[in-house]
C-alpha cells in the first residue's frame, strides 16, 4: 500500500526526511482529483520511470468549481483510488480534506491575461484561479522535482507551464499525451456521468477531430471551415446538446485563421448534462 497522508505537516516531514538523507532522491508528483482512470495511470507510469519516489495527490479542489457546477456530485472513492495506486506502485498518496487545504478561504488571485481569461476561463470564470492556487500550494507542500500534467487539459497545462516560468518555480512540468478509450473518447472521471446512449454520442468528439484533420490533410487550411465542419458533425449526434466552444489555436492558445501542422483544436461540449472537454494536435500524420 502507498503511504497515505492527510495532513500537510506530516507529508512535509516525510518528504523533508527523504530529501535530507543526502542520496538525492528525485520526487515525481501527479496531482489529481481522484476517481483514477487510465489517463491518471499513464502519468503515474511516467513518473515512476523518471523518479525515485512518486507522490499522487487526490483532492477535489472546490476553488476550481463554479456555482452550479458538479462539485457535489464529482465522483469520489478513496479506497478504489488507493487500490489502483498500490497496483501502479505509487509510493505516497496525499489526500487532504478541505479544512486542511483551506482553513481560510485563500484571498490571493492568480491571472494570466490572454491565457486564463480565454476558452475554459471564459466559460468557467475563476476556474484557473482555483487551479493555479491548488497547484502552487501542492508544489509548495510536495516540493517535487518533476510534475506530470495531461494534455487532455491542454489549457491547464499551458497555465501551469506559464506559472512555473514566470515565477521561477523549481519544478519541471512534464506533459503527457491524452489517453483515450478504444472508440477515441478521452478518459475522464466525468465519463461515469454518461448514460450508455450518451457514452456512444460522446465518441463523436474524437471523430470530429479526425474529420477536421482529414479536411486539413486534403489541403483545407481555413480555420473557420474546419470549425464549422466540427460543429455540424457534433450537432448531428442525438445527445450532443450544446457546444460551449470549438476553437483552433496555435500551440500557445492564440487563435489562428490559417491552420498549420501543430495547431490545436479545442472543444467543450455538453453530452446530455455532462460537460466534456477535449483537444487535438493537427498534423499530417495518418491516424
Ligand atoms: P483530474 O483528476 O481530472 O484533475 O486530472 C489529473 C491529471 O490527469 C491532469 O493533469 C489531467 O490533465 C490528467 N488527465 C486527465 N485525463 C487524462 C487523459 N485522458 N489522458 C492523459 N491525462 C489525463
CSV table of C-alpha atoms and ligand atoms in Angstrom, one decimal:
chain,number,residue,atom,x,y,z
A,1,UNK,CA,0.0,0.0,0.0
A,2,UNK,CA,1.2,3.5,-0.6
A,3,UNK,CA,1.8,5.7,2.4
A,4,UNK,CA,-1.3,7.8,2.9
A,5,UNK,CA,-1.0,11.3,4.3
A,6,UNK,CA,-4.0,13.5,5.3
A,7,UNK,CA,-2.0,16.4,6.8
A,8,UNK,CA,0.3,18.9,5.2
A,9,UNK,CA,2.7,18.8,8.2
A,10,UNK,CA,3.1,15.1,8.0
A,11,UNK,CA,3.8,14.8,4.3
A,12,UNK,CA,6.1,17.8,4.5
A,13,UNK,CA,8.1,16.0,7.3
A,14,UNK,CA,8.2,12.8,5.3
A,15,UNK,CA,9.5,14.5,2.1
A,16,UNK,CA,12.0,16.5,4.1
A,17,UNK,CA,13.4,13.4,5.8
A,18,UNK,CA,13.7,11.7,2.4
A,19,UNK,CA,15.4,14.6,0.8
A,20,UNK,CA,17.7,15.2,3.8
A,21,UNK,CA,19.0,11.6,3.5
A,22,UNK,CA,21.7,13.0,1.2
A,23,UNK,CA,21.1,10.5,-1.5
A,24,UNK,CA,19.5,12.9,-3.9
A,25,UNK,CA,16.1,11.2,-4.1
A,26,UNK,CA,14.0,12.6,-7.0
A,27,UNK,CA,10.3,13.1,-6.4
A,28,UNK,CA,7.7,12.9,-9.2
A,29,UNK,CA,4.3,14.4,-8.5
A,30,UNK,CA,0.9,13.6,-10.1
A,31,UNK,CA,-1.8,16.0,-8.9
A,32,UNK,CA,-5.3,14.6,-9.4
A,33,UNK,CA,-8.9,15.0,-8.3
A,34,UNK,CA,-9.1,11.2,-7.8
A,35,UNK,CA,-11.5,8.6,-9.3
A,36,UNK,CA,-8.5,7.4,-11.1
A,37,UNK,CA,-8.5,6.1,-14.7
A,38,UNK,CA,-6.1,5.1,-17.4
A,39,UNK,CA,-5.2,8.7,-18.1
A,40,UNK,CA,-4.0,9.2,-14.5
A,41,UNK,CA,-2.3,5.9,-14.5
A,42,UNK,CA,-0.2,6.9,-17.6
A,43,UNK,CA,1.0,10.0,-15.7
A,44,UNK,CA,1.9,7.7,-12.8
A,45,UNK,CA,3.8,5.3,-15.0
A,46,UNK,CA,5.9,8.1,-16.5
A,47,UNK,CA,6.6,9.5,-13.0
A,48,UNK,CA,7.7,6.1,-11.8
A,49,UNK,CA,10.0,5.7,-14.8
A,50,UNK,CA,11.6,9.1,-14.3
A,51,UNK,CA,11.8,9.4,-10.5
A,52,UNK,CA,12.8,7.5,-7.3
A,53,UNK,CA,9.6,8.4,-5.5
A,54,UNK,CA,6.1,9.0,-6.9
A,55,UNK,CA,3.6,11.1,-5.0
A,56,UNK,CA,-0.1,11.3,-6.1
A,57,UNK,CA,-2.4,13.9,-4.6
A,58,UNK,CA,-6.1,13.2,-4.5
A,59,UNK,CA,-8.1,16.2,-3.8
A,60,UNK,CA,-11.4,17.6,-5.3
A,61,UNK,CA,-10.4,21.2,-5.2
A,62,UNK,CA,-13.6,23.3,-4.5
A,63,UNK,CA,-11.8,26.5,-5.6
A,64,UNK,CA,-11.8,25.5,-9.3
A,65,UNK,CA,-15.6,24.7,-9.4
A,66,UNK,CA,-18.0,27.5,-10.2
A,67,UNK,CA,-21.5,27.9,-8.9
A,68,UNK,CA,-23.9,25.3,-10.3
A,69,UNK,CA,-21.1,23.1,-11.4
A,70,UNK,CA,-20.6,19.4,-10.4
A,71,UNK,CA,-18.5,19.8,-7.2
A,72,UNK,CA,-21.1,18.0,-5.0
A,73,UNK,CA,-21.6,15.0,-7.3
A,74,UNK,CA,-18.0,14.7,-8.6
A,75,UNK,CA,-17.1,11.0,-8.2
A,76,UNK,CA,-15.1,10.1,-5.1
A,77,UNK,CA,-13.8,6.8,-3.9
A,78,UNK,CA,-10.6,6.9,-1.9
A,79,UNK,CA,-10.4,3.1,-1.3
A,80,UNK,CA,-10.7,2.4,-5.0
A,81,UNK,CA,-8.0,5.0,-5.8
A,82,UNK,CA,-5.7,3.6,-3.1
A,83,UNK,CA,-6.0,0.1,-4.6
A,84,UNK,CA,-5.2,1.5,-8.1
A,85,UNK,CA,-2.3,3.4,-6.7
A,86,UNK,CA,-1.0,0.3,-5.0
A,87,UNK,CA,-1.2,-1.7,-8.2
A,88,UNK,CA,0.6,1.1,-10.1
A,89,UNK,CA,3.4,1.2,-7.5
A,90,UNK,CA,2.7,4.7,-6.1
A,91,UNK,CA,4.8,5.4,-3.0
A,92,UNK,CA,2.8,8.2,-1.4
A,93,UNK,CA,-0.8,9.4,-1.6
A,94,UNK,CA,-1.7,12.8,-0.2
A,95,UNK,CA,-5.4,13.2,0.3
A,96,UNK,CA,-6.2,16.2,2.4
A,97,UNK,CA,-9.7,17.4,3.3
A,98,UNK,CA,-11.0,21.0,2.7
A,99,UNK,CA,-10.2,22.1,6.3
A,100,UNK,CA,-6.6,21.0,5.8
A,101,UNK,CA,-6.1,22.6,2.4
A,102,UNK,CA,-8.1,25.8,3.0
A,103,UNK,CA,-8.6,26.6,6.7
A,104,UNK,CA,-9.3,30.1,5.5
A,105,UNK,CA,-10.6,30.9,2.0
A,106,UNK,CA,-7.4,31.9,0.1
A,107,UNK,CA,-7.6,35.6,-0.8
A,108,UNK,CA,-4.9,35.6,-3.5
A,109,UNK,CA,-5.9,35.9,-7.1
A,110,UNK,CA,-3.9,34.5,-9.9
A,111,UNK,CA,-4.5,35.6,-13.5
A,112,UNK,CA,-2.5,35.3,-16.7
A,113,UNK,CA,-4.2,37.8,-19.1
A,114,UNK,CA,-4.6,36.3,-22.5
A,115,UNK,CA,-4.4,32.8,-21.1
A,116,UNK,CA,-6.7,32.3,-18.1
A,117,UNK,CA,-9.4,34.5,-19.5
A,118,UNK,CA,-10.0,32.6,-22.7
A,119,UNK,CA,-11.7,29.3,-23.6
A,120,UNK,CA,-12.3,27.4,-20.3
A,121,UNK,CA,-11.6,30.6,-18.5
A,122,UNK,CA,-14.4,32.4,-20.3
A,123,UNK,CA,-17.0,29.7,-19.7
A,124,UNK,CA,-15.8,28.9,-16.2
A,125,UNK,CA,-14.8,32.2,-14.6
A,126,UNK,CA,-12.4,31.7,-11.7
A,127,UNK,CA,-11.6,28.2,-12.7
A,128,UNK,CA,-7.9,28.8,-13.5
A,129,UNK,CA,-7.5,30.9,-10.4
A,130,UNK,CA,-8.6,27.9,-8.4
A,131,UNK,CA,-6.4,25.6,-10.4
A,132,UNK,CA,-3.4,27.9,-10.0
A,133,UNK,CA,-3.8,28.2,-6.3
A,134,UNK,CA,-4.1,24.5,-5.7
A,135,UNK,CA,-1.2,23.6,-8.0
A,136,UNK,CA,1.1,26.1,-6.4
A,137,UNK,CA,0.1,25.1,-2.9
A,138,UNK,CA,0.6,21.4,-3.7
A,139,UNK,CA,4.0,22.2,-5.2
A,140,UNK,CA,4.9,24.0,-2.0
A,141,UNK,CA,3.8,21.1,0.1
A,142,UNK,CA,5.3,18.2,-2.0
A,143,UNK,CA,8.3,20.1,-3.4
A,144,UNK,CA,8.6,17.7,-6.4
A,145,UNK,CA,11.4,17.7,-8.9
A,146,UNK,CA,9.0,16.9,-11.7
A,147,UNK,CA,5.2,17.2,-12.0
A,148,UNK,CA,3.1,15.4,-14.6
A,149,UNK,CA,0.1,17.0,-16.4
A,150,UNK,CA,-2.1,15.6,-19.1
A,151,UNK,CA,-2.6,17.2,-22.5
A,152,UNK,CA,-6.2,16.3,-22.0
A,153,UNK,CA,-6.5,19.6,-20.1
A,154,UNK,CA,-4.3,21.5,-22.6
A,155,UNK,CA,-5.1,25.0,-21.3
A,156,UNK,CA,-4.5,23.9,-17.7
A,157,UNK,CA,-1.1,22.5,-18.9
A,158,UNK,CA,-0.2,25.9,-20.5
A,159,UNK,CA,-1.3,27.8,-17.4
A,160,UNK,CA,0.9,25.7,-15.2
A,161,UNK,CA,3.8,26.0,-17.6
A,162,UNK,CA,3.5,29.7,-17.6
A,163,UNK,CA,3.3,30.0,-13.8
A,164,UNK,CA,6.4,27.9,-13.4
A,165,UNK,CA,8.2,30.1,-15.9
A,166,UNK,CA,7.0,33.4,-14.7
A,167,UNK,CA,7.6,32.6,-11.0
A,168,UNK,CA,10.8,30.6,-11.5
A,169,UNK,CA,9.3,27.6,-9.6
A,170,UNK,CA,11.9,24.8,-9.3
A,171,UNK,CA,9.6,22.1,-10.7
A,172,UNK,CA,9.9,20.6,-14.2
A,173,UNK,CA,6.5,20.1,-15.8
A,174,UNK,CA,6.1,17.1,-18.0
A,175,UNK,CA,3.3,17.0,-20.5
A,176,UNK,CA,1.6,13.6,-21.1
A,177,UNK,CA,-0.4,12.8,-24.3
A,178,UNK,CA,-4.1,12.2,-23.9
A,179,UNK,CA,-5.1,8.6,-23.1
A,180,UNK,CA,-8.3,7.6,-25.0
A,181,UNK,CA,-10.8,4.8,-24.8
A,182,UNK,CA,-11.0,2.3,-27.7
A,183,UNK,CA,-13.5,4.4,-29.6
A,184,UNK,CA,-11.4,7.6,-29.1
A,185,UNK,CA,-13.3,9.2,-26.1
A,186,UNK,CA,-10.7,10.8,-23.8
A,187,UNK,CA,-10.6,9.1,-20.5
A,188,UNK,CA,-12.1,11.3,-17.8
A,189,UNK,CA,-13.5,10.9,-14.3
A,190,UNK,CA,-16.6,12.6,-15.6
A,191,UNK,CA,-17.4,9.9,-18.2
A,192,UNK,CA,-19.2,8.0,-15.4
A,193,UNK,CA,-21.9,10.6,-15.6
A,194,UNK,CA,-22.8,9.4,-19.2
A,195,UNK,CA,-25.7,7.1,-19.9
A,196,UNK,CA,-24.9,4.3,-22.3
A,197,UNK,CA,-26.6,6.3,-25.2
A,198,UNK,CA,-24.7,9.5,-24.2
A,199,UNK,CA,-21.5,7.5,-24.0
A,200,UNK,CA,-21.9,6.4,-27.6
A,201,UNK,CA,-22.6,10.0,-28.8
A,202,UNK,CA,-19.5,11.2,-26.8
A,203,UNK,CA,-17.1,9.5,-29.1
A,204,UNK,CA,-18.3,11.9,-31.8
A,205,UNK,CA,-15.8,14.4,-30.3
A,206,UNK,CA,-12.9,12.3,-31.3
A,207,UNK,CA,-14.4,11.5,-34.7
A,208,UNK,CA,-14.9,15.3,-35.3
A,209,UNK,CA,-11.2,15.8,-34.8
A,210,UNK,CA,-10.4,13.1,-37.3
A,211,UNK,CA,-12.8,14.7,-39.8
A,212,UNK,CA,-11.1,18.1,-39.3
A,213,UNK,CA,-7.7,16.5,-39.7
A,214,UNK,CA,-8.8,14.8,-42.9
A,215,UNK,CA,-10.0,18.2,-44.3
A,216,UNK,CA,-6.7,19.7,-43.3
A,217,UNK,CA,-4.7,16.9,-44.9
A,218,UNK,CA,-6.7,17.3,-48.2
A,219,UNK,CA,-5.5,20.9,-48.3
A,220,UNK,CA,-8.2,22.8,-46.4
A,221,UNK,CA,-6.4,25.2,-44.1
A,222,UNK,CA,-9.2,27.7,-43.3
A,223,UNK,CA,-9.8,27.6,-39.6
A,224,UNK,CA,-13.5,28.8,-39.9
A,225,UNK,CA,-14.3,26.0,-42.4
A,226,UNK,CA,-12.7,23.3,-40.1
A,227,UNK,CA,-14.5,24.7,-37.0
A,228,UNK,CA,-17.9,24.7,-38.9
A,229,UNK,CA,-17.4,21.2,-40.1
A,230,UNK,CA,-16.7,20.1,-36.5
A,231,UNK,CA,-19.7,21.9,-35.1
A,232,UNK,CA,-22.0,20.5,-37.8
A,233,UNK,CA,-20.7,17.0,-37.2
A,234,UNK,CA,-21.1,17.1,-33.4
A,235,UNK,CA,-24.6,18.5,-33.5
A,236,UNK,CA,-25.7,15.7,-35.8
A,237,UNK,CA,-25.4,13.4,-32.7
A,238,UNK,CA,-28.6,13.0,-30.7
A,239,UNK,CA,-27.2,13.6,-27.2
A,240,UNK,CA,-24.8,16.4,-28.1
A,241,UNK,CA,-26.9,19.1,-26.5
A,242,UNK,CA,-24.8,22.3,-26.6
A,243,UNK,CA,-21.3,23.4,-27.7
A,244,UNK,CA,-19.6,25.9,-25.5
A,245,UNK,CA,-16.7,26.4,-28.0
A,246,UNK,CA,-14.9,24.9,-30.9
A,247,UNK,CA,-11.6,26.8,-31.4
A,248,UNK,CA,-8.4,26.3,-33.3
A,249,UNK,CA,-5.3,27.9,-31.9
A,250,UNK,CA,-1.5,27.7,-32.2
A,251,UNK,CA,0.3,25.6,-29.6
A,252,UNK,CA,0.2,28.6,-27.2
A,253,UNK,CA,-3.5,29.0,-27.5
A,254,UNK,CA,-3.5,32.1,-29.8
A,255,UNK,CA,-6.4,31.8,-32.3
A,256,UNK,CA,-5.4,31.2,-35.9
A,257,UNK,CA,-7.1,31.8,-39.2
A,258,UNK,CA,-4.8,29.6,-41.3
A,259,UNK,CA,-4.3,26.2,-39.9
A,260,UNK,CA,-0.9,24.6,-39.9
A,261,UNK,CA,0.7,21.4,-38.5
A,262,UNK,CA,1.0,21.6,-34.7
A,263,UNK,CA,-2.1,23.8,-34.2
A,264,UNK,CA,-4.7,22.6,-31.7
A,265,UNK,CA,-8.4,22.1,-31.9
A,266,UNK,CA,-10.1,22.7,-28.5
A,267,UNK,CA,-13.7,21.9,-27.7
A,268,UNK,CA,-16.1,22.0,-24.8
A,269,UNK,CA,-19.3,20.1,-25.4
A,270,UNK,CA,-22.4,19.1,-23.4
A,271,UNK,CA,-23.3,15.5,-23.9
A,272,UNK,CA,-26.6,15.3,-22.1
A,273,UNK,CA,-25.9,17.3,-18.9
A,274,UNK,CA,-22.2,16.3,-18.9
A,275,UNK,CA,-19.7,18.9,-20.0
A,276,UNK,CA,-16.7,17.3,-21.7
A,277,UNK,CA,-13.5,19.0,-22.9
A,278,UNK,CA,-11.0,17.6,-25.3
A,279,UNK,CA,-8.4,18.8,-27.8
A,280,UNK,CA,-6.3,17.6,-30.7
A,281,UNK,CA,-3.0,18.4,-32.3
A,282,UNK,CA,-3.4,18.8,-36.0
A,283,UNK,CA,-0.9,17.0,-38.1
A,284,UNK,CA,-0.2,15.4,-41.5
A,285,UNK,CA,0.2,12.0,-39.8
A,286,UNK,CA,-2.3,9.3,-40.6
A,287,UNK,CA,-4.3,8.1,-37.6
B,1,LIG,P1,-8.1,15.4,-12.9
B,1,LIG,O1,-8.1,14.3,-11.9
B,1,LIG,O2,-9.1,15.3,-13.9
B,1,LIG,O3,-7.9,16.8,-12.3
B,1,LIG,O4,-6.7,15.1,-13.7
B,1,LIG,C1,-5.5,15.0,-13.1
B,1,LIG,C2,-4.4,15.0,-14.2
B,1,LIG,O5,-4.6,13.9,-15.1
B,1,LIG,C3,-4.4,16.2,-15.0
B,1,LIG,O6,-3.1,16.6,-15.3
B,1,LIG,C4,-5.1,15.8,-16.3
B,1,LIG,O7,-4.8,16.5,-17.4
B,1,LIG,C5,-4.6,14.4,-16.4
B,1,LIG,N1,-5.6,13.6,-17.2
B,1,LIG,C6,-6.9,13.5,-17.1
B,1,LIG,N2,-7.4,12.8,-18.0
B,1,LIG,C7,-6.4,12.4,-18.8
B,1,LIG,C8,-6.3,11.6,-20.0
B,1,LIG,N3,-7.4,11.1,-20.6
B,1,LIG,N4,-5.1,11.4,-20.6
B,1,LIG,C9,-4.0,12.0,-20.0
B,1,LIG,N5,-4.0,12.7,-18.9
B,1,LIG,C10,-5.2,12.9,-18.3
